[in-house]
Amino acid sequence: MKYPIAIEPGGDKAAWGVIVPDLPGCFSAADSGIDEAIENAKEAIELWIEMALDAGKDIPRPSPITNLQKKKEFKGYIWAIAEIDPALLSDEIERVNITLPKRVLARLDAKAKSAGENRSAFIAHLAISA
């Protein structure tokens, strides 16, 4: 997925500000320039999407950049695209193999059982709640 980002130029005394217009409240900043601003925006977008999914909210589709550039509030901003891995949005099940010492696996299975879950569900919940 490619989200347009609006970048407010910074300078020696001001950070570069970044707004992701399609994701309400998603913003970022950078001290060292446009490249850092874009990378920080990608991280902010990924976190915004993760939090929205955890809350059961829909993820807005990216708008055409040309539509956003016409808005008055972004006059003087630099535009860029932050590309996000679409796997972040996928609920498709994927089988994976992991390698763990037997003692760790035994502890994992015991904790999963006490939580009333199978191994996969327990690992998923650990990852989401971390």
mmCIF file of N, CA and C in Angstrom:
data_model
loop_
_atom_site.group_PDB
_atom_site.id
_atom_site.type_symbol
_atom_site.label_atom_id
_atom_site.label_comp_id
_atom_site.label_asym_id
_atom_site.label_seq_id
_atom_site.Cartn_x
_atom_site.Cartn_y
_atom_site.Cartn_z
ATOM 1 N N MET A 1 0.849 -1.172 0.000
ATOM 2 C CA MET A 1 0.000 0.000 0.000
ATOM 3 C C MET A 1 0.891 1.230 0.000
ATOM 4 N N LYS A 2 0.432 2.230 -0.717
ATOM 5 C CA LYS A 2 1.214 3.462 -0.843
ATOM 6 C C LYS A 2 0.381 4.634 -0.333
ATOM 7 N N TYR A 3 0.783 5.174 0.820
ATOM 8 C CA TYR A 3 0.080 6.307 1.413
ATOM 9 C C TYR A 3 0.797 7.612 1.087
ATOM 10 N N PRO A 4 0.052 8.599 0.560
ATOM 11 C CA PRO A 4 0.646 9.920 0.367
ATOM 12 C C PRO A 4 0.921 10.563 1.725
ATOM 13 N N ILE A 5 2.051 11.233 1.819
ATOM 14 C CA ILE A 5 2.384 11.953 3.045
ATOM 15 C C ILE A 5 2.716 13.400 2.695
ATOM 16 N N ALA A 6 2.282 14.304 3.556
ATOM 17 C CA ALA A 6 2.558 15.732 3.398
ATOM 18 C C ALA A 6 3.686 16.085 4.369
ATOM 19 N N ILE A 7 4.755 16.639 3.814
ATOM 20 C CA ILE A 7 5.938 16.942 4.621
ATOM 21 C C ILE A 7 6.124 18.449 4.700
ATOM 22 N N GLU A 8 6.121 18.959 5.926
ATOM 23 C CA GLU A 8 6.377 20.380 6.144
ATOM 24 C C GLU A 8 7.884 20.553 6.291
ATOM 25 N N PRO A 9 8.491 21.312 5.377
ATOM 26 C CA PRO A 9 9.952 21.450 5.418
ATOM 27 C C PRO A 9 10.444 22.014 6.749
ATOM 28 N N GLY A 10 11.540 21.461 7.199
ATOM 29 C CA GLY A 10 12.186 21.921 8.422
ATOM 30 C C GLY A 10 13.425 22.725 8.082
ATOM 31 N N GLY A 11 14.235 22.918 9.058
ATOM 32 C CA GLY A 11 15.464 23.669 8.854
ATOM 33 C C GLY A 11 16.418 23.463 10.007
ATOM 34 N N ASP A 12 17.322 24.408 10.190
ATOM 35 C CA ASP A 12 18.311 24.289 11.261
ATOM 36 C C ASP A 12 17.678 24.307 12.650
ATOM 37 N N LYS A 13 16.569 25.023 12.795
ATOM 38 C CA LYS A 13 15.949 25.192 14.113
ATOM 39 C C LYS A 13 14.583 24.537 14.231
ATOM 40 N N ALA A 14 14.105 23.908 13.154
ATOM 41 C CA ALA A 14 12.774 23.295 13.194
ATOM 42 C C ALA A 14 12.819 21.905 12.554
ATOM 43 N N ALA A 15 12.068 20.988 13.137
ATOM 44 C CA ALA A 15 11.997 19.628 12.607
ATOM 45 C C ALA A 15 11.137 19.597 11.348
ATOM 46 N N TRP A 16 11.317 18.560 10.575
ATOM 47 C CA TRP A 16 10.468 18.301 9.425
ATOM 48 C C TRP A 16 9.211 17.612 9.948
ATOM 49 N N GLY A 17 8.051 18.184 9.685
ATOM 50 C CA GLY A 17 6.796 17.599 10.144
ATOM 51 C C GLY A 17 6.163 16.767 9.048
ATOM 52 N N VAL A 18 5.517 15.681 9.422
ATOM 53 C CA VAL A 18 4.872 14.801 8.454
ATOM 54 C C VAL A 18 3.449 14.511 8.892
ATOM 55 N N ILE A 19 2.523 14.624 7.957
ATOM 56 C CA ILE A 19 1.116 14.301 8.187
ATOM 57 C C ILE A 19 0.713 13.235 7.180
ATOM 58 N N VAL A 20 -0.065 12.262 7.644
ATOM 59 C CA VAL A 20 -0.628 11.242 6.759
ATOM 60 C C VAL A 20 -2.118 11.559 6.665
ATOM 61 N N PRO A 21 -2.525 12.312 5.636
ATOM 62 C CA PRO A 21 -3.899 12.799 5.567
ATOM 63 C C PRO A 21 -4.978 11.723 5.602
ATOM 64 N N ASP A 22 -4.701 10.537 5.095
ATOM 65 C CA ASP A 22 -5.713 9.485 5.039
ATOM 66 C C ASP A 22 -5.917 8.755 6.363
ATOM 67 N N LEU A 23 -5.010 8.951 7.309
ATOM 68 C CA LEU A 23 -5.081 8.251 8.588
ATOM 69 C C LEU A 23 -5.195 9.289 9.707
ATOM 70 N N PRO A 24 -6.398 9.569 10.172
ATOM 71 C CA PRO A 24 -6.604 10.625 11.169
ATOM 72 C C PRO A 24 -5.705 10.475 12.400
ATOM 73 N N GLY A 25 -4.983 11.540 12.707
ATOM 74 C CA GLY A 25 -4.105 11.545 13.872
ATOM 75 C C GLY A 25 -2.749 10.913 13.640
ATOM 76 N N CYS A 26 -2.483 10.484 12.423
ATOM 77 C CA CYS A 26 -1.192 9.862 12.127
ATOM 78 C C CYS A 26 -0.226 10.934 11.637
ATOM 79 N N PHE A 27 0.836 11.130 12.401
ATOM 80 C CA PHE A 27 1.823 12.142 12.044
ATOM 81 C C PHE A 27 3.187 11.703 12.551
ATOM 82 N N SER A 28 4.199 12.390 12.103
ATOM 83 C CA SER A 28 5.567 12.062 12.490
ATOM 84 C C SER A 28 6.426 13.298 12.308
ATOM 85 N N ALA A 29 7.710 13.153 12.575
ATOM 86 C CA ALA A 29 8.660 14.256 12.402
ATOM 87 C C ALA A 29 10.053 13.681 12.213
ATOM 88 N N ALA A 30 10.943 14.559 11.791
ATOM 89 C CA ALA A 30 12.346 14.161 11.603
ATOM 90 C C ALA A 30 13.227 15.380 11.791
ATOM 91 N N ASP A 31 14.429 15.160 12.263
ATOM 92 C CA ASP A 31 15.378 16.251 12.469
ATOM 93 C C ASP A 31 16.338 16.433 11.301
ATOM 94 N N SER A 32 16.646 15.334 10.607
ATOM 95 C CA SER A 32 17.755 15.410 9.654
ATOM 96 C C SER A 32 17.359 15.502 8.187
ATOM 97 N N GLY A 33 16.100 15.683 7.876
ATOM 98 C CA GLY A 33 15.753 15.887 6.474
ATOM 99 C C GLY A 33 14.648 15.005 5.955
ATOM 100 N N ILE A 34 14.448 15.116 4.676
ATOM 101 C CA ILE A 34 13.297 14.482 4.033
ATOM 102 C C ILE A 34 13.373 12.961 4.046
ATOM 103 N N ASP A 35 14.560 12.397 3.875
ATOM 104 C CA ASP A 35 14.684 10.931 3.880
ATOM 105 C C ASP A 35 14.273 10.355 5.230
ATOM 106 N N GLU A 36 14.735 10.978 6.298
ATOM 107 C CA GLU A 36 14.352 10.526 7.638
ATOM 108 C C GLU A 36 12.853 10.745 7.859
ATOM 109 N N ALA A 37 12.319 11.840 7.337
ATOM 110 C CA ALA A 37 10.888 12.122 7.482
ATOM 111 C C ALA A 37 10.049 11.019 6.847
ATOM 112 N N ILE A 38 10.452 10.570 5.669
ATOM 113 C CA ILE A 38 9.715 9.505 4.982
ATOM 114 C C ILE A 38 9.814 8.196 5.763
ATOM 115 N N GLU A 39 10.992 7.850 6.225
ATOM 116 C CA GLU A 39 11.158 6.609 6.988
ATOM 117 C C GLU A 39 10.362 6.644 8.288
ATOM 118 N N ASN A 40 10.375 7.784 8.978
ATOM 119 C CA ASN A 40 9.615 7.904 10.222
ATOM 120 C C ASN A 40 8.115 7.832 9.949
ATOM 121 N N ALA A 41 7.694 8.363 8.812
ATOM 122 C CA ALA A 41 6.277 8.289 8.438
ATOM 123 C C ALA A 41 5.857 6.843 8.214
ATOM 124 N N LYS A 42 6.702 6.043 7.584
ATOM 125 C CA LYS A 42 6.389 4.628 7.378
ATOM 126 C C LYS A 42 6.157 3.929 8.717
ATOM 127 N N GLU A 43 7.028 4.210 9.668
ATOM 128 C CA GLU A 43 6.886 3.602 10.998
ATOM 129 C C GLU A 43 5.583 4.057 11.668
ATOM 130 N N ALA A 44 5.268 5.348 11.550
ATOM 131 C CA ALA A 44 4.029 5.868 12.140
ATOM 132 C C ALA A 44 2.806 5.223 11.497
ATOM 133 N N ILE A 45 2.836 5.058 10.192
ATOM 134 C CA ILE A 45 1.717 4.434 9.481
ATOM 135 C C ILE A 45 1.541 2.986 9.932
ATOM 136 N N GLU A 46 2.622 2.247 10.019
ATOM 137 C CA GLU A 46 2.544 0.857 10.456
ATOM 138 C C GLU A 46 1.960 0.739 11.862
ATOM 139 N N LEU A 47 2.397 1.614 12.759
ATOM 140 C CA LEU A 47 1.865 1.593 14.131
ATOM 141 C C LEU A 47 0.392 1.988 14.158
ATOM 142 N N TRP A 48 0.025 2.987 13.343
ATOM 143 C CA TRP A 48 -1.372 3.432 13.276
ATOM 144 C C TRP A 48 -2.249 2.277 12.800
ATOM 145 N N ILE A 49 -1.812 1.588 11.748
ATOM 146 C CA ILE A 49 -2.584 0.464 11.200
ATOM 147 C C ILE A 49 -2.694 -0.658 12.229
ATOM 148 N N GLU A 50 -1.596 -0.973 12.881
ATOM 149 C CA GLU A 50 -1.604 -2.037 13.887
ATOM 150 C C GLU A 50 -2.585 -1.724 15.013
ATOM 151 N N MET A 51 -2.560 -0.492 15.501
ATOM 152 C CA MET A 51 -3.469 -0.101 16.583
ATOM 153 C C MET A 51 -4.921 -0.118 16.116
ATOM 154 N N ALA A 52 -5.174 0.344 14.897
ATOM 155 C CA ALA A 52 -6.543 0.346 14.362
ATOM 156 C C ALA A 52 -7.066 -1.085 14.221
ATOM 157 N N LEU A 53 -6.248 -1.977 13.698
ATOM 158 C CA LEU A 53 -6.667 -3.374 13.556
ATOM 159 C C LEU A 53 -6.938 -4.013 14.910
ATOM 160 N N ASP A 54 -6.075 -3.732 15.880
ATOM 161 C CA ASP A 54 -6.284 -4.277 17.226
ATOM 162 C C ASP A 54 -7.578 -3.764 17.838
ATOM 163 N N ALA A 55 -7.994 -2.554 17.454
ATOM 164 C CA ALA A 55 -9.236 -1.966 17.967
ATOM 165 C C ALA A 55 -10.448 -2.329 17.109
ATOM 166 N N GLY A 56 -10.219 -3.126 16.061
ATOM 167 C CA GLY A 56 -11.323 -3.548 15.199
ATOM 168 C C GLY A 56 -11.808 -2.485 14.235
ATOM 169 N N LYS A 57 -10.981 -1.489 13.971
ATOM 170 C CA LYS A 57 -11.378 -0.405 13.070
ATOM 171 C C LYS A 57 -10.971 -0.712 11.635
ATOM 172 N N ASP A 58 -11.679 -0.100 10.696
ATOM 173 C CA ASP A 58 -11.336 -0.230 9.280
ATOM 174 C C ASP A 58 -10.128 0.635 8.958
ATOM 175 N N ILE A 59 -9.355 0.189 7.977
ATOM 176 C CA ILE A 59 -8.183 0.932 7.531
ATOM 177 C C ILE A 59 -8.561 1.690 6.264
ATOM 178 N N PRO A 60 -8.480 3.024 6.299
ATOM 179 C CA PRO A 60 -8.818 3.799 5.100
ATOM 180 C C PRO A 60 -7.865 3.500 3.948
ATOM 181 N N ARG A 61 -8.417 3.485 2.752
ATOM 182 C CA ARG A 61 -7.602 3.312 1.550
ATOM 183 C C ARG A 61 -6.854 4.615 1.280
ATOM 184 N N PRO A 62 -5.692 4.525 0.669
ATOM 185 C CA PRO A 62 -4.965 5.749 0.308
ATOM 186 C C PRO A 62 -5.722 6.554 -0.747
ATOM 187 N N SER A 63 -5.695 7.853 -0.599
ATOM 188 C CA SER A 63 -6.303 8.763 -1.576
ATOM 189 C C SER A 63 -5.307 9.050 -2.690
ATOM 190 N N PRO A 64 -5.827 9.458 -3.846
ATOM 191 C CA PRO A 64 -4.897 9.923 -4.883
ATOM 192 C C PRO A 64 -4.165 11.175 -4.388
ATOM 193 N N ILE A 65 -2.871 11.207 -4.587
ATOM 194 C CA ILE A 65 -2.061 12.326 -4.100
ATOM 195 C C ILE A 65 -2.522 13.647 -4.712
ATOM 196 N N THR A 66 -2.989 13.602 -5.942
ATOM 197 C CA THR A 66 -3.427 14.841 -6.601
ATOM 198 C C THR A 66 -4.636 15.451 -5.902
ATOM 199 N N ASN A 67 -5.506 14.631 -5.344
ATOM 200 C CA ASN A 67 -6.662 15.155 -4.592
ATOM 201 C C ASN A 67 -6.213 15.847 -3.308
ATOM 202 N N LEU A 68 -5.233 15.265 -2.641
ATOM 203 C CA LEU A 68 -4.761 15.833 -1.381
ATOM 204 C C LEU A 68 -3.962 17.116 -1.599
ATOM 205 N N GLN A 69 -3.227 17.184 -2.686
ATOM 206 C CA GLN A 69 -2.410 18.368 -2.971
ATOM 207 C C GLN A 69 -3.261 19.619 -3.161
ATOM 208 N N LYS A 70 -4.526 19.474 -3.493
ATOM 209 C CA LYS A 70 -5.415 20.607 -3.740
ATOM 210 C C LYS A 70 -5.913 21.253 -2.451
ATOM 211 N N LYS A 71 -5.737 20.596 -1.325
ATOM 212 C CA LYS A 71 -6.260 21.111 -0.061
ATOM 213 C C LYS A 71 -5.408 22.271 0.441
ATOM 214 N N LYS A 72 -6.099 23.332 0.883
ATOM 215 C CA LYS A 72 -5.414 24.548 1.343
ATOM 216 C C LYS A 72 -4.479 24.313 2.525
ATOM 217 N N GLU A 73 -4.873 23.420 3.422
ATOM 218 C CA GLU A 73 -4.062 23.230 4.628
ATOM 219 C C GLU A 73 -2.680 22.643 4.337
ATOM 220 N N PHE A 74 -2.469 22.157 3.113
ATOM 221 C CA PHE A 74 -1.176 21.583 2.759
ATOM 222 C C PHE A 74 -0.371 22.457 1.797
ATOM 223 N N LYS A 75 -0.754 23.710 1.695
ATOM 224 C CA LYS A 75 -0.021 24.628 0.819
ATOM 225 C C LYS A 75 1.425 24.770 1.321
ATOM 226 N N GLY A 76 2.381 24.602 0.429
ATOM 227 C CA GLY A 76 3.793 24.705 0.778
ATOM 228 C C GLY A 76 4.417 23.413 1.268
ATOM 229 N N TYR A 77 3.619 22.367 1.381
ATOM 230 C CA TYR A 77 4.145 21.081 1.830
ATOM 231 C C TYR A 77 4.787 20.347 0.654
ATOM 232 N N ILE A 78 5.725 19.483 0.967
ATOM 233 C CA ILE A 78 6.343 18.590 -0.013
ATOM 234 C C ILE A 78 5.587 17.263 0.068
ATOM 235 N N TRP A 79 5.327 16.655 -1.074
ATOM 236 C CA TRP A 79 4.584 15.399 -1.088
ATOM 237 C C TRP A 79 5.499 14.227 -1.401
ATOM 238 N N ALA A 80 5.236 13.122 -0.750
ATOM 239 C CA ALA A 80 5.968 11.884 -0.998
ATOM 240 C C ALA A 80 5.002 10.719 -0.787
ATOM 241 N N ILE A 81 5.460 9.555 -1.108
ATOM 242 C CA ILE A 81 4.678 8.334 -0.918
ATOM 243 C C ILE A 81 5.424 7.438 0.062
ATOM 244 N N ALA A 82 4.705 6.952 1.057
ATOM 245 C CA ALA A 82 5.257 5.983 2.003
ATOM 246 C C ALA A 82 4.662 4.624 1.663
ATOM 247 N N GLU A 83 5.512 3.708 1.249
ATOM 248 C CA GLU A 83 5.042 2.377 0.859
ATOM 249 C C GLU A 83 5.065 1.447 2.061
ATOM 250 N N ILE A 84 3.920 0.816 2.298
ATOM 251 C CA ILE A 84 3.735 -0.045 3.461
ATOM 252 C C ILE A 84 3.496 -1.473 2.991
ATOM 253 N N ASP A 85 4.088 -2.432 3.674
ATOM 254 C CA ASP A 85 3.923 -3.841 3.337
ATOM 255 C C ASP A 85 2.455 -4.244 3.508
ATOM 256 N N PRO A 86 1.793 -4.713 2.444
ATOM 257 C CA PRO A 86 0.376 -5.084 2.553
ATOM 258 C C PRO A 86 0.133 -6.259 3.495
ATOM 259 N N ALA A 87 1.169 -6.999 3.852
ATOM 260 C CA ALA A 87 0.996 -8.105 4.799
ATOM 261 C C ALA A 87 0.506 -7.601 6.156
ATOM 262 N N LEU A 88 0.737 -6.316 6.453
ATOM 263 C CA LEU A 88 0.248 -5.738 7.711
ATOM 264 C C LEU A 88 -1.266 -5.806 7.819
ATOM 265 N N LEU A 89 -1.950 -5.846 6.688
ATOM 266 C CA LEU A 89 -3.409 -5.839 6.668
ATOM 267 C C LEU A 89 -4.015 -7.225 6.496
ATOM 268 N N SER A 90 -3.190 -8.216 6.312
ATOM 269 C CA SER A 90 -3.681 -9.554 5.977
ATOM 270 C C SER A 90 -4.016 -10.363 7.224
ATOM 271 N N ASP A 91 -5.188 -10.956 7.213
ATOM 272 C CA ASP A 91 -5.561 -11.908 8.258
ATOM 273 C C ASP A 91 -5.463 -13.339 7.741
ATOM 274 N N GLU A 92 -4.848 -13.492 6.579
ATOM 275 C CA GLU A 92 -4.665 -14.812 5.989
ATOM 276 C C GLU A 92 -3.784 -15.653 6.909
ATOM 277 N N ILE A 93 -4.174 -16.896 7.099
ATOM 278 C CA ILE A 93 -3.431 -17.808 7.962
ATOM 279 C C ILE A 93 -2.229 -18.348 7.179
ATOM 280 N N GLU A 94 -1.090 -18.369 7.842
ATOM 281 C CA GLU A 94 0.117 -18.906 7.229
ATOM 282 C C GLU A 94 0.755 -19.895 8.198
ATOM 283 N N ARG A 95 1.081 -21.041 7.690
ATOM 284 C CA ARG A 95 1.729 -22.067 8.514
ATOM 285 C C ARG A 95 3.229 -21.770 8.555
ATOM 286 N N VAL A 96 3.801 -21.799 9.760
ATOM 287 C CA VAL A 96 5.230 -21.554 9.922
ATOM 288 C C VAL A 96 5.828 -22.643 10.814
ATOM 289 N N ASN A 97 7.093 -22.853 10.662
ATOM 290 C CA ASN A 97 7.826 -23.765 11.535
ATOM 291 C C ASN A 97 8.757 -22.938 12.404
ATOM 292 N N ILE A 98 8.795 -23.273 13.683
ATOM 293 C CA ILE A 98 9.745 -22.616 14.579
ATOM 294 C C ILE A 98 10.573 -23.689 15.272
ATOM 295 N N THR A 99 11.734 -23.304 15.707
ATOM 296 C CA THR A 99 12.615 -24.221 16.410
ATOM 297 C C THR A 99 12.849 -23.683 17.817
ATOM 298 N N LEU A 100 12.516 -24.499 18.797
ATOM 299 C CA LEU A 100 12.682 -24.114 20.203
ATOM 300 C C LEU A 100 13.245 -25.293 20.975
ATOM 301 N N PRO A 101 13.985 -25.018 22.029
ATOM 302 C CA PRO A 101 14.410 -26.110 22.913
ATOM 303 C C PRO A 101 13.173 -26.783 23.526
ATOM 304 N N LYS A 102 13.254 -28.083 23.775
ATOM 305 C CA LYS A 102 12.107 -28.826 24.310
ATOM 306 C C LYS A 102 11.593 -28.229 25.615
ATOM 307 N N ARG A 103 12.524 -27.762 26.474
ATOM 308 C CA ARG A 103 12.092 -27.207 27.760
ATOM 309 C C ARG A 103 11.270 -25.940 27.558
ATOM 310 N N VAL A 104 11.637 -25.127 26.566
ATOM 311 C CA VAL A 104 10.897 -23.898 26.278
ATOM 312 C C VAL A 104 9.538 -24.243 25.679
ATOM 313 N N LEU A 105 9.523 -25.223 24.800
ATOM 314 C CA LEU A 105 8.269 -25.645 24.182
ATOM 315 C C LEU A 105 7.306 -26.200 25.234
ATOM 316 N N ALA A 106 7.830 -26.954 26.184
ATOM 317 C CA ALA A 106 6.994 -27.503 27.262
ATOM 318 C C ALA A 106 6.383 -26.376 28.093
ATOM 319 N N ARG A 107 7.182 -25.358 28.398
ATOM 320 C CA ARG A 107 6.660 -24.222 29.170
ATOM 321 C C ARG A 107 5.615 -23.456 28.368
ATOM 322 N N LEU A 108 5.880 -23.287 27.076
ATOM 323 C CA LEU A 108 4.939 -22.600 26.200
ATOM 324 C C LEU A 108 3.604 -23.341 26.154
ATOM 325 N N ASP A 109 3.662 -24.644 25.979
ATOM 326 C CA ASP A 109 2.439 -25.440 25.925
ATOM 327 C C ASP A 109 1.676 -25.407 27.253
ATOM 328 N N ALA A 110 2.399 -25.425 28.370
ATOM 329 C CA ALA A 110 1.742 -25.366 29.681
ATOM 330 C C ALA A 110 1.033 -24.031 29.875
ATOM 331 N N LYS A 111 1.688 -22.949 29.473
ATOM 332 C CA LYS A 111 1.070 -21.622 29.607
ATOM 333 C C LYS A 111 -0.125 -21.484 28.665
ATOM 334 N N ALA A 112 -0.011 -22.028 27.460
ATOM 335 C CA ALA A 112 -1.132 -21.979 26.513
ATOM 336 C C ALA A 112 -2.320 -22.754 27.079
ATOM 337 N N LYS A 113 -2.050 -23.936 27.631
ATOM 338 C CA LYS A 113 -3.121 -24.764 28.193
ATOM 339 C C LYS A 113 -3.804 -24.050 29.351
ATOM 340 N N SER A 114 -3.006 -23.426 30.233
ATOM 341 C CA SER A 114 -3.606 -22.725 31.375
ATOM 342 C C SER A 114 -4.413 -21.500 30.932
ATOM 343 N N ALA A 115 -4.093 -20.962 29.759
ATOM 344 C CA ALA A 115 -4.858 -19.832 29.216
ATOM 345 C C ALA A 115 -6.055 -20.313 28.399
ATOM 346 N N GLY A 116 -6.183 -21.637 28.252
ATOM 347 C CA GLY A 116 -7.295 -22.193 27.488
ATOM 348 C C GLY A 116 -7.125 -22.020 25.983
ATOM 349 N N GLU A 117 -5.870 -21.971 25.541
ATOM 350 C CA GLU A 117 -5.593 -21.758 24.121
ATOM 351 C C GLU A 117 -4.672 -22.840 23.586
ATOM 352 N N ASN A 118 -4.638 -22.960 22.270
ATOM 353 C CA ASN A 118 -3.636 -23.831 21.678
ATOM 354 C C ASN A 118 -2.348 -23.035 21.515
ATOM 355 N N ARG A 119 -1.296 -23.703 21.117
ATOM 356 C CA ARG A 119 0.016 -23.078 20.996
ATOM 357 C C ARG A 119 -0.010 -21.878 20.048
ATOM 358 N N SER A 120 -0.594 -22.045 18.886
ATOM 359 C CA SER A 120 -0.598 -20.965 17.889
ATOM 360 C C SER A 120 -1.347 -19.732 18.386
ATOM 361 N N ALA A 121 -2.513 -19.954 18.974
ATOM 362 C CA ALA A 121 -3.302 -18.826 19.482
ATOM 363 C C ALA A 121 -2.561 -18.108 20.601
ATOM 364 N N PHE A 122 -1.899 -18.875 21.466
ATOM 365 C CA PHE A 122 -1.159 -18.282 22.574
ATOM 366 C C PHE A 122 -0.011 -17.423 22.063
ATOM 367 N N ILE A 123 0.736 -17.915 21.100
ATOM 368 C CA ILE A 123 1.843 -17.150 20.520
ATOM 369 C C ILE A 123 1.305 -15.881 19.847
ATOM 370 N N ALA A 124 0.204 -15.998 19.125
ATOM 371 C CA ALA A 124 -0.391 -14.830 18.474
ATOM 372 C C ALA A 124 -0.788 -13.765 19.493
ATOM 373 N N HIS A 125 -1.421 -14.192 20.582
ATOM 374 C CA HIS A 125 -1.815 -13.232 21.615
ATOM 375 C C HIS A 125 -0.600 -12.580 22.273
ATOM 376 N N LEU A 126 0.458 -13.350 22.475
ATOM 377 C CA LEU A 126 1.680 -12.759 23.032
ATOM 378 C C LEU A 126 2.239 -11.668 22.101
ATOM 379 N N ALA A 127 2.247 -11.946 20.817
ATOM 380 C CA ALA A 127 2.787 -10.989 19.856
ATOM 381 C C ALA A 127 1.931 -9.724 19.783
ATOM 382 N N ILE A 128 0.630 -9.891 19.828
ATOM 383 C CA ILE A 128 -0.275 -8.736 19.705
ATOM 384 C C ILE A 128 -0.251 -7.886 20.964
ATOM 385 N N SER A 129 -0.137 -8.524 22.131
ATOM 386 C CA SER A 129 -0.197 -7.759 23.379
ATOM 387 C C SER A 129 1.157 -7.182 23.786
ATOM 388 N N ALA A 130 2.220 -7.583 23.114
ATOM 389 C CA ALA A 130 3.547 -7.095 23.487
ATOM 390 C C ALA A 130 3.756 -5.655 23.090
#
